[in-house]
Amino acid sequence: MERARGPVHAKLAVVTELSDVEGELRTRGLEPRGAFHPTDQDGVATLPDGRPAGTLVLAGNLGASMWEQFSRERRDEPDPLDRWATRGLAAVAARFGATVVLPTAGPPRPPFQRWAARAGPVHPSPLGLLIHPEFGLWHAYRGALVLAERLSLPSIATGPSPCDSCSERPCLAACPVAAFRDPGYDDGACAAHLGSGSAELCFASGCLARAACPVGAGHRYAPEQARFHLRAFLRNRARFS
């Protein structure tokens, strides 16, 4: 976990409802992505100051929900989306005395996919991404807030994965270099194709495999956002390979 860095408030706001935190996240351009009461098995049993962890709230985006505000507020800096999201999370954390957890923390990395399955109606997909019944594959998790307060939480909608009734699995056949295979994802083949100069369709759609899924098609990223994410993938892979 990382301690929140943000504006210091003379007096912490009292959190009595999950909606208090959700509203603050939305003012920062982040979408609440569900919440749960963590246990020892979740790796966040306590806050850095020793208080028991009461509620973990996930934050991220649903479709293009963050893009307009990020575009207005982004700075000329490395990893601009990650840093923008971190500043927003830190500001909310500072207001409520919470702790920020980022997907890039660690090692070991926080189990965001497992947390997501506890917090909302998402399921594993053949691509390895979590699929949402409304937004399909067009959503993401940018971080989490851990609060000491044990807030009352709504029930999570349950139901089968949209992939269970999809016999054709168009997502697995759409990649021009067959990067999605059984087992796993060939990120090297994907990166080589994106860097080849012949991947314009991929950049325009935000991954042809992802775009082939019919679930949540109305929430696909616009070309500008799709290009941003794929270029960020290439930069990060080059940096750490």
PDB file of C-alpha atoms in Angstrom:
ATOM      1  CA  MET A   1       0.000   0.000   0.000  1.00  0.00           C
ATOM      2  CA  GLU A   2       1.042   3.585  -0.527  1.00  0.00           C
ATOM      3  CA  ARG A   3       0.208   6.448   1.753  1.00  0.00           C
ATOM      4  CA  ALA A   4      -1.975   9.054   0.132  1.00  0.00           C
ATOM      5  CA  ARG A   5      -0.259  12.210  -0.960  1.00  0.00           C
ATOM      6  CA  GLY A   6      -2.611  15.079  -1.497  1.00  0.00           C
ATOM      7  CA  PRO A   7      -3.910  18.303  -0.004  1.00  0.00           C
ATOM      8  CA  VAL A   8      -3.873  18.302   3.780  1.00  0.00           C
ATOM      9  CA  HIS A   9      -7.257  19.010   5.314  1.00  0.00           C
ATOM     10  CA  ALA A  10      -7.421  20.653   8.727  1.00  0.00           C
ATOM     11  CA  LYS A  11     -10.136  18.193   9.687  1.00  0.00           C
ATOM     12  CA  LEU A  12     -10.882  14.879   8.036  1.00  0.00           C
ATOM     13  CA  ALA A  13     -14.332  14.500   6.561  1.00  0.00           C
ATOM     14  CA  VAL A  14     -16.478  11.922   8.319  1.00  0.00           C
ATOM     15  CA  VAL A  15     -17.446   9.026   6.073  1.00  0.00           C
ATOM     16  CA  THR A  16     -20.866   7.622   6.878  1.00  0.00           C
ATOM     17  CA  GLU A  17     -22.009   6.391   3.459  1.00  0.00           C
ATOM     18  CA  LEU A  18     -20.305   4.826   0.469  1.00  0.00           C
ATOM     19  CA  SER A  19     -21.864   7.602  -1.613  1.00  0.00           C
ATOM     20  CA  ASP A  20     -19.629  10.114   0.222  1.00  0.00           C
ATOM     21  CA  VAL A  21     -16.552   8.496  -1.321  1.00  0.00           C
ATOM     22  CA  GLU A  22     -18.212   7.821  -4.677  1.00  0.00           C
ATOM     23  CA  GLY A  23     -19.168  11.457  -5.079  1.00  0.00           C
ATOM     24  CA  GLU A  24     -15.627  12.637  -4.370  1.00  0.00           C
ATOM     25  CA  LEU A  25     -14.198  10.156  -6.866  1.00  0.00           C
ATOM     26  CA  ARG A  26     -16.543  11.393  -9.580  1.00  0.00           C
ATOM     27  CA  THR A  27     -15.494  15.002  -9.017  1.00  0.00           C
ATOM     28  CA  ARG A  28     -11.972  13.815  -9.858  1.00  0.00           C
ATOM     29  CA  GLY A  29     -13.115  12.121 -13.066  1.00  0.00           C
ATOM     30  CA  LEU A  30     -12.879   8.611 -11.620  1.00  0.00           C
ATOM     31  CA  GLU A  31     -15.718   6.127 -11.618  1.00  0.00           C
ATOM     32  CA  PRO A  32     -16.468   4.072  -8.466  1.00  0.00           C
ATOM     33  CA  ARG A  33     -15.984   0.410  -9.356  1.00  0.00           C
ATOM     34  CA  GLY A  34     -17.494  -1.324  -6.332  1.00  0.00           C
ATOM     35  CA  ALA A  35     -16.457  -1.961  -2.760  1.00  0.00           C
ATOM     36  CA  PHE A  36     -16.086  -4.768  -0.239  1.00  0.00           C
ATOM     37  CA  HIS A  37     -15.015  -5.399   3.347  1.00  0.00           C
ATOM     38  CA  PRO A  38     -11.422  -6.704   3.180  1.00  0.00           C
ATOM     39  CA  THR A  39     -10.099  -9.596   5.234  1.00  0.00           C
ATOM     40  CA  ASP A  40      -6.615 -10.898   6.010  1.00  0.00           C
ATOM     41  CA  GLN A  41      -6.674 -12.870   2.734  1.00  0.00           C
ATOM     42  CA  ASP A  42      -7.034  -9.652   0.717  1.00  0.00           C
ATOM     43  CA  GLY A  43      -3.666  -8.295   1.834  1.00  0.00           C
ATOM     44  CA  VAL A  44      -5.115  -5.068   3.250  1.00  0.00           C
ATOM     45  CA  ALA A  45      -6.202  -6.049   6.751  1.00  0.00           C
ATOM     46  CA  THR A  46      -4.753  -2.904   8.293  1.00  0.00           C
ATOM     47  CA  LEU A  47      -3.943   0.657   7.283  1.00  0.00           C
ATOM     48  CA  PRO A  48      -0.361   1.938   7.590  1.00  0.00           C
ATOM     49  CA  ASP A  49      -1.211   3.624  10.903  1.00  0.00           C
ATOM     50  CA  GLY A  50      -2.397   0.329  12.373  1.00  0.00           C
ATOM     51  CA  ARG A  51      -6.133   0.872  12.137  1.00  0.00           C
ATOM     52  CA  PRO A  52      -8.125  -2.125  10.861  1.00  0.00           C
ATOM     53  CA  ALA A  53      -9.190  -1.793   7.242  1.00  0.00           C
ATOM     54  CA  GLY A  54     -12.961  -1.465   7.071  1.00  0.00           C
ATOM     55  CA  THR A  55     -13.840  -0.900   3.422  1.00  0.00           C
ATOM     56  CA  LEU A  56     -11.934  -1.119   0.133  1.00  0.00           C
ATOM     57  CA  VAL A  57     -13.343   1.015  -2.685  1.00  0.00           C
ATOM     58  CA  LEU A  58     -12.171   0.429  -6.258  1.00  0.00           C
ATOM     59  CA  ALA A  59     -11.932   3.279  -8.759  1.00  0.00           C
ATOM     60  CA  GLY A  60     -11.362   3.451 -12.490  1.00  0.00           C
ATOM     61  CA  ASN A  61     -13.370   4.039 -15.631  1.00  0.00           C
ATOM     62  CA  LEU A  62     -16.432   2.651 -17.365  1.00  0.00           C
ATOM     63  CA  GLY A  63     -16.181   3.183 -21.090  1.00  0.00           C
ATOM     64  CA  ALA A  64     -14.835   6.653 -21.829  1.00  0.00           C
ATOM     65  CA  SER A  65     -16.123   8.096 -18.535  1.00  0.00           C
ATOM     66  CA  MET A  66     -12.773   9.594 -17.503  1.00  0.00           C
ATOM     67  CA  TRP A  67     -11.419  10.662 -20.887  1.00  0.00           C
ATOM     68  CA  GLU A  68     -12.829  14.179 -21.182  1.00  0.00           C
ATOM     69  CA  GLN A  69     -11.688  15.284 -17.728  1.00  0.00           C
ATOM     70  CA  PHE A  70      -8.293  13.606 -18.091  1.00  0.00           C
ATOM     71  CA  SER A  71      -7.800  15.331 -21.444  1.00  0.00           C
ATOM     72  CA  ARG A  72      -8.446  18.730 -19.829  1.00  0.00           C
ATOM     73  CA  GLU A  73      -6.262  18.140 -16.794  1.00  0.00           C
ATOM     74  CA  ARG A  74      -3.391  16.011 -18.116  1.00  0.00           C
ATOM     75  CA  ARG A  75       0.139  17.261 -17.681  1.00  0.00           C
ATOM     76  CA  ASP A  76       3.205  16.898 -19.857  1.00  0.00           C
ATOM     77  CA  GLU A  77       4.818  14.110 -17.845  1.00  0.00           C
ATOM     78  CA  PRO A  78       5.658  10.416 -18.115  1.00  0.00           C
ATOM     79  CA  ASP A  79       2.704   8.067 -17.611  1.00  0.00           C
ATOM     80  CA  PRO A  80       0.217  10.957 -17.625  1.00  0.00           C
ATOM     81  CA  LEU A  81      -2.904   8.840 -17.066  1.00  0.00           C
ATOM     82  CA  ASP A  82      -1.449   6.914 -14.138  1.00  0.00           C
ATOM     83  CA  ARG A  83      -0.229  10.104 -12.501  1.00  0.00           C
ATOM     84  CA  TRP A  84      -3.497  11.923 -13.110  1.00  0.00           C
ATOM     85  CA  ALA A  85      -5.464   9.066 -11.536  1.00  0.00           C
ATOM     86  CA  THR A  86      -3.039   8.880  -8.616  1.00  0.00           C
ATOM     87  CA  ARG A  87      -3.444  12.588  -7.889  1.00  0.00           C
ATOM     88  CA  GLY A  88      -7.215  12.207  -7.884  1.00  0.00           C
ATOM     89  CA  LEU A  89      -7.107   9.185  -5.598  1.00  0.00           C
ATOM     90  CA  ALA A  90      -4.660  10.901  -3.263  1.00  0.00           C
ATOM     91  CA  ALA A  91      -6.902  13.945  -2.943  1.00  0.00           C
ATOM     92  CA  VAL A  92      -9.894  11.795  -2.022  1.00  0.00           C
ATOM     93  CA  ALA A  93      -7.778   9.722   0.368  1.00  0.00           C
ATOM     94  CA  ALA A  94      -6.487  12.830   2.114  1.00  0.00           C
ATOM     95  CA  ARG A  95     -10.035  14.074   2.611  1.00  0.00           C
ATOM     96  CA  PHE A  96     -11.195  10.867   4.288  1.00  0.00           C
ATOM     97  CA  GLY A  97      -8.016   9.607   5.972  1.00  0.00           C
ATOM     98  CA  ALA A  98      -7.826   6.669   3.577  1.00  0.00           C
ATOM     99  CA  THR A  99      -4.907   4.858   1.971  1.00  0.00           C
ATOM    100  CA  VAL A 100      -4.313   4.599  -1.779  1.00  0.00           C
ATOM    101  CA  VAL A 101      -3.421   1.274  -3.376  1.00  0.00           C
ATOM    102  CA  LEU A 102      -2.220   1.329  -6.987  1.00  0.00           C
ATOM    103  CA  PRO A 103      -2.177  -1.571  -9.463  1.00  0.00           C
ATOM    104  CA  THR A 104       1.560  -0.960  -9.977  1.00  0.00           C
ATOM    105  CA  ALA A 105       2.420  -1.261  -6.264  1.00  0.00           C
ATOM    106  CA  GLY A 106       4.635  -4.066  -5.051  1.00  0.00           C
ATOM    107  CA  PRO A 107       6.054  -6.546  -5.565  1.00  0.00           C
ATOM    108  CA  PRO A 108       3.920  -8.438  -4.966  1.00  0.00           C
ATOM    109  CA  ARG A 109       1.310  -6.677  -7.073  1.00  0.00           C
ATOM    110  CA  PRO A 110      -2.074  -6.122  -5.422  1.00  0.00           C
ATOM    111  CA  PRO A 111      -4.645  -8.692  -6.648  1.00  0.00           C
ATOM    112  CA  PHE A 112      -6.882  -6.186  -8.441  1.00  0.00           C
ATOM    113  CA  GLN A 113      -8.664  -8.778 -10.556  1.00  0.00           C
ATOM    114  CA  ARG A 114      -9.612 -10.759  -7.464  1.00  0.00           C
ATOM    115  CA  TRP A 115     -10.700  -7.580  -5.706  1.00  0.00           C
ATOM    116  CA  ALA A 116     -12.759  -6.617  -8.748  1.00  0.00           C
ATOM    117  CA  ALA A 117     -14.584  -9.950  -8.684  1.00  0.00           C
ATOM    118  CA  ARG A 118     -15.448  -9.335  -5.026  1.00  0.00           C
ATOM    119  CA  ALA A 119     -16.657  -5.799  -5.677  1.00  0.00           C
ATOM    120  CA  GLY A 120     -18.715  -6.027  -8.862  1.00  0.00           C
ATOM    121  CA  PRO A 121     -20.391  -8.192 -11.523  1.00  0.00           C
ATOM    122  CA  VAL A 122     -17.316  -9.028 -13.600  1.00  0.00           C
ATOM    123  CA  HIS A 123     -16.068 -12.371 -14.946  1.00  0.00           C
ATOM    124  CA  PRO A 124     -12.875 -13.649 -16.622  1.00  0.00           C
ATOM    125  CA  SER A 125     -12.980 -13.531 -20.423  1.00  0.00           C
ATOM    126  CA  PRO A 126     -11.060 -15.611 -23.003  1.00  0.00           C
ATOM    127  CA  LEU A 127      -8.730 -12.622 -23.497  1.00  0.00           C
ATOM    128  CA  GLY A 128      -7.720 -12.607 -19.840  1.00  0.00           C
ATOM    129  CA  LEU A 129      -9.504  -9.306 -19.250  1.00  0.00           C
ATOM    130  CA  LEU A 130     -12.504  -9.077 -16.960  1.00  0.00           C
ATOM    131  CA  ILE A 131     -15.798  -8.690 -18.785  1.00  0.00           C
ATOM    132  CA  HIS A 132     -18.637  -6.550 -17.435  1.00  0.00           C
ATOM    133  CA  PRO A 133     -22.251  -7.397 -18.367  1.00  0.00           C
ATOM    134  CA  GLU A 134     -22.949  -3.833 -19.547  1.00  0.00           C
ATOM    135  CA  PHE A 135     -19.568  -2.363 -20.483  1.00  0.00           C
ATOM    136  CA  GLY A 136     -18.018  -5.516 -21.869  1.00  0.00           C
ATOM    137  CA  LEU A 137     -14.228  -5.202 -22.022  1.00  0.00           C
ATOM    138  CA  TRP A 138     -14.309  -1.388 -22.049  1.00  0.00           C
ATOM    139  CA  HIS A 139     -13.545  -0.643 -18.423  1.00  0.00           C
ATOM    140  CA  ALA A 140     -10.501  -0.514 -16.166  1.00  0.00           C
ATOM    141  CA  TYR A 141      -9.333  -0.198 -12.575  1.00  0.00           C
ATOM    142  CA  ARG A 142      -6.981   2.681 -11.774  1.00  0.00           C
ATOM    143  CA  GLY A 143      -6.580   2.219  -8.041  1.00  0.00           C
ATOM    144  CA  ALA A 144      -8.281   1.599  -4.726  1.00  0.00           C
ATOM    145  CA  LEU A 145      -8.980   3.432  -1.488  1.00  0.00           C
ATOM    146  CA  VAL A 146      -8.827   1.618   1.839  1.00  0.00           C
ATOM    147  CA  LEU A 147     -10.846   3.242   4.616  1.00  0.00           C
ATOM    148  CA  ALA A 148     -10.991   2.471   8.313  1.00  0.00           C
ATOM    149  CA  GLU A 149     -14.777   2.819   8.324  1.00  0.00           C
ATOM    150  CA  ARG A 150     -16.823  -0.302   7.705  1.00  0.00           C
ATOM    151  CA  LEU A 151     -19.469   1.156   5.427  1.00  0.00           C
ATOM    152  CA  SER A 152     -22.812  -0.350   4.532  1.00  0.00           C
ATOM    153  CA  LEU A 153     -22.533  -1.770   1.012  1.00  0.00           C
ATOM    154  CA  PRO A 154     -25.150  -2.547  -1.643  1.00  0.00           C
ATOM    155  CA  SER A 155     -25.608  -6.115  -2.782  1.00  0.00           C
ATOM    156  CA  ILE A 156     -23.714  -7.107  -5.908  1.00  0.00           C
ATOM    157  CA  ALA A 157     -25.738  -8.152  -8.932  1.00  0.00           C
ATOM    158  CA  THR A 158     -25.045 -11.770  -9.743  1.00  0.00           C
ATOM    159  CA  GLY A 159     -25.449 -13.625 -12.994  1.00  0.00           C
ATOM    160  CA  PRO A 160     -23.601 -15.750 -15.532  1.00  0.00           C
ATOM    161  CA  SER A 161     -20.711 -14.442 -17.555  1.00  0.00           C
ATOM    162  CA  PRO A 162     -21.679 -13.051 -20.975  1.00  0.00           C
ATOM    163  CA  CYS A 163     -18.985 -15.344 -22.373  1.00  0.00           C
ATOM    164  CA  ASP A 164     -20.890 -18.451 -21.254  1.00  0.00           C
ATOM    165  CA  SER A 165     -23.483 -17.991 -23.996  1.00  0.00           C
ATOM    166  CA  CYS A 166     -20.983 -16.925 -26.671  1.00  0.00           C
ATOM    167  CA  SER A 167     -20.137 -20.003 -28.707  1.00  0.00           C
ATOM    168  CA  GLU A 168     -18.314 -18.270 -31.574  1.00  0.00           C
ATOM    169  CA  ARG A 169     -15.737 -16.435 -29.422  1.00  0.00           C
ATOM    170  CA  PRO A 170     -14.971 -13.802 -32.100  1.00  0.00           C
ATOM    171  CA  CYS A 171     -12.461 -12.158 -29.762  1.00  0.00           C
ATOM    172  CA  LEU A 172     -10.028 -15.063 -30.161  1.00  0.00           C
ATOM    173  CA  ALA A 173     -10.035 -14.933 -33.956  1.00  0.00           C
ATOM    174  CA  ALA A 174      -9.885 -11.163 -34.507  1.00  0.00           C
ATOM    175  CA  CYS A 175      -6.221 -10.479 -33.745  1.00  0.00           C
ATOM    176  CA  PRO A 176      -4.210 -10.221 -37.004  1.00  0.00           C
ATOM    177  CA  VAL A 177      -1.170 -11.886 -35.393  1.00  0.00           C
ATOM    178  CA  ALA A 178      -3.108 -14.390 -33.237  1.00  0.00           C
ATOM    179  CA  ALA A 179      -1.746 -12.904 -30.032  1.00  0.00           C
ATOM    180  CA  PHE A 180      -4.554 -14.479 -28.001  1.00  0.00           C
ATOM    181  CA  ARG A 181      -4.060 -18.202 -27.913  1.00  0.00           C
ATOM    182  CA  ASP A 182      -4.582 -21.106 -25.577  1.00  0.00           C
ATOM    183  CA  PRO A 183      -2.901 -20.639 -23.232  1.00  0.00           C
ATOM    184  CA  GLY A 184      -2.356 -16.966 -22.620  1.00  0.00           C
ATOM    185  CA  TYR A 185      -1.487 -13.774 -24.411  1.00  0.00           C
ATOM    186  CA  ASP A 186       1.550 -13.332 -26.659  1.00  0.00           C
ATOM    187  CA  ASP A 187       2.424  -9.743 -25.801  1.00  0.00           C
ATOM    188  CA  GLY A 188       5.589  -9.948 -27.903  1.00  0.00           C
ATOM    189  CA  ALA A 189       3.658 -10.682 -31.092  1.00  0.00           C
ATOM    190  CA  CYS A 190       1.190  -7.913 -30.220  1.00  0.00           C
ATOM    191  CA  ALA A 191       3.946  -5.358 -29.600  1.00  0.00           C
ATOM    192  CA  ALA A 192       5.826  -6.311 -32.773  1.00  0.00           C
ATOM    193  CA  HIS A 193       2.686  -5.821 -34.858  1.00  0.00           C
ATOM    194  CA  LEU A 194       1.845  -2.485 -33.226  1.00  0.00           C
ATOM    195  CA  GLY A 195       5.365  -1.260 -33.906  1.00  0.00           C
ATOM    196  CA  SER A 196       5.424  -2.486 -37.500  1.00  0.00           C
ATOM    197  CA  GLY A 197       3.589   0.453 -39.031  1.00  0.00           C
ATOM    198  CA  SER A 198       0.798  -1.770 -40.354  1.00  0.00           C
ATOM    199  CA  ALA A 199      -1.477  -1.772 -37.291  1.00  0.00           C
ATOM    200  CA  GLU A 200      -3.644   1.238 -38.070  1.00  0.00           C
ATOM    201  CA  LEU A 201      -6.849  -0.732 -37.552  1.00  0.00           C
ATOM    202  CA  CYS A 202      -5.636  -1.818 -34.116  1.00  0.00           C
ATOM    203  CA  PHE A 203      -4.828   1.745 -33.100  1.00  0.00           C
ATOM    204  CA  ALA A 204      -8.183   2.987 -34.337  1.00  0.00           C
ATOM    205  CA  SER A 205     -10.217   0.358 -32.482  1.00  0.00           C
ATOM    206  CA  GLY A 206      -8.158  -0.099 -29.327  1.00  0.00           C
ATOM    207  CA  CYS A 207      -7.294  -3.783 -30.031  1.00  0.00           C
ATOM    208  CA  LEU A 208      -9.230  -5.700 -32.672  1.00  0.00           C
ATOM    209  CA  ALA A 209      -9.725  -8.668 -30.353  1.00  0.00           C
ATOM    210  CA  ARG A 210     -11.254  -6.468 -27.691  1.00  0.00           C
ATOM    211  CA  ALA A 211     -13.430  -4.686 -30.260  1.00  0.00           C
ATOM    212  CA  ALA A 212     -14.711  -7.992 -31.661  1.00  0.00           C
ATOM    213  CA  CYS A 213     -16.628  -8.717 -28.465  1.00  0.00           C
ATOM    214  CA  PRO A 214     -20.288  -7.715 -28.979  1.00  0.00           C
ATOM    215  CA  VAL A 215     -20.871  -6.993 -25.282  1.00  0.00           C
ATOM    216  CA  GLY A 216     -20.658  -3.303 -24.445  1.00  0.00           C
ATOM    217  CA  ALA A 217     -20.014  -2.294 -28.058  1.00  0.00           C
ATOM    218  CA  GLY A 218     -21.597   1.097 -27.441  1.00  0.00           C
ATOM    219  CA  HIS A 219     -18.949   1.870 -24.836  1.00  0.00           C
ATOM    220  CA  ARG A 220     -15.886   1.317 -27.017  1.00  0.00           C
ATOM    221  CA  TYR A 221     -13.138   3.897 -26.691  1.00  0.00           C
ATOM    222  CA  ALA A 222     -12.976   6.609 -29.336  1.00  0.00           C
ATOM    223  CA  PRO A 223      -9.935   6.434 -31.665  1.00  0.00           C
ATOM    224  CA  GLU A 224      -8.023   9.099 -29.696  1.00  0.00           C
ATOM    225  CA  GLN A 225      -8.357   7.171 -26.454  1.00  0.00           C
ATOM    226  CA  ALA A 226      -7.668   3.842 -28.171  1.00  0.00           C
ATOM    227  CA  ARG A 227      -4.419   5.181 -29.624  1.00  0.00           C
ATOM    228  CA  PHE A 228      -3.377   6.585 -26.273  1.00  0.00           C
ATOM    229  CA  HIS A 229      -3.712   3.232 -24.502  1.00  0.00           C
ATOM    230  CA  LEU A 230      -1.911   1.210 -27.179  1.00  0.00           C
ATOM    231  CA  ARG A 231       0.951   3.705 -27.368  1.00  0.00           C
ATOM    232  CA  ALA A 232       1.247   3.584 -23.577  1.00  0.00           C
ATOM    233  CA  PHE A 233       1.421  -0.220 -23.797  1.00  0.00           C
ATOM    234  CA  LEU A 234       4.282  -0.001 -26.312  1.00  0.00           C
ATOM    235  CA  ARG A 235       6.212   2.533 -24.219  1.00  0.00           C
ATOM    236  CA  ASN A 236       5.868   0.544 -21.024  1.00  0.00           C
ATOM    237  CA  ARG A 237       6.821  -2.727 -22.672  1.00  0.00           C
ATOM    238  CA  ALA A 238       9.935  -1.141 -24.167  1.00  0.00           C
ATOM    239  CA  ARG A 239      10.821   0.358 -20.792  1.00  0.00           C
ATOM    240  CA  PHE A 240      10.610  -2.890 -18.826  1.00  0.00           C
ATOM    241  CA  SER A 241      11.648  -5.491 -21.412  1.00  0.00           C
TER     242      SER A 241
END
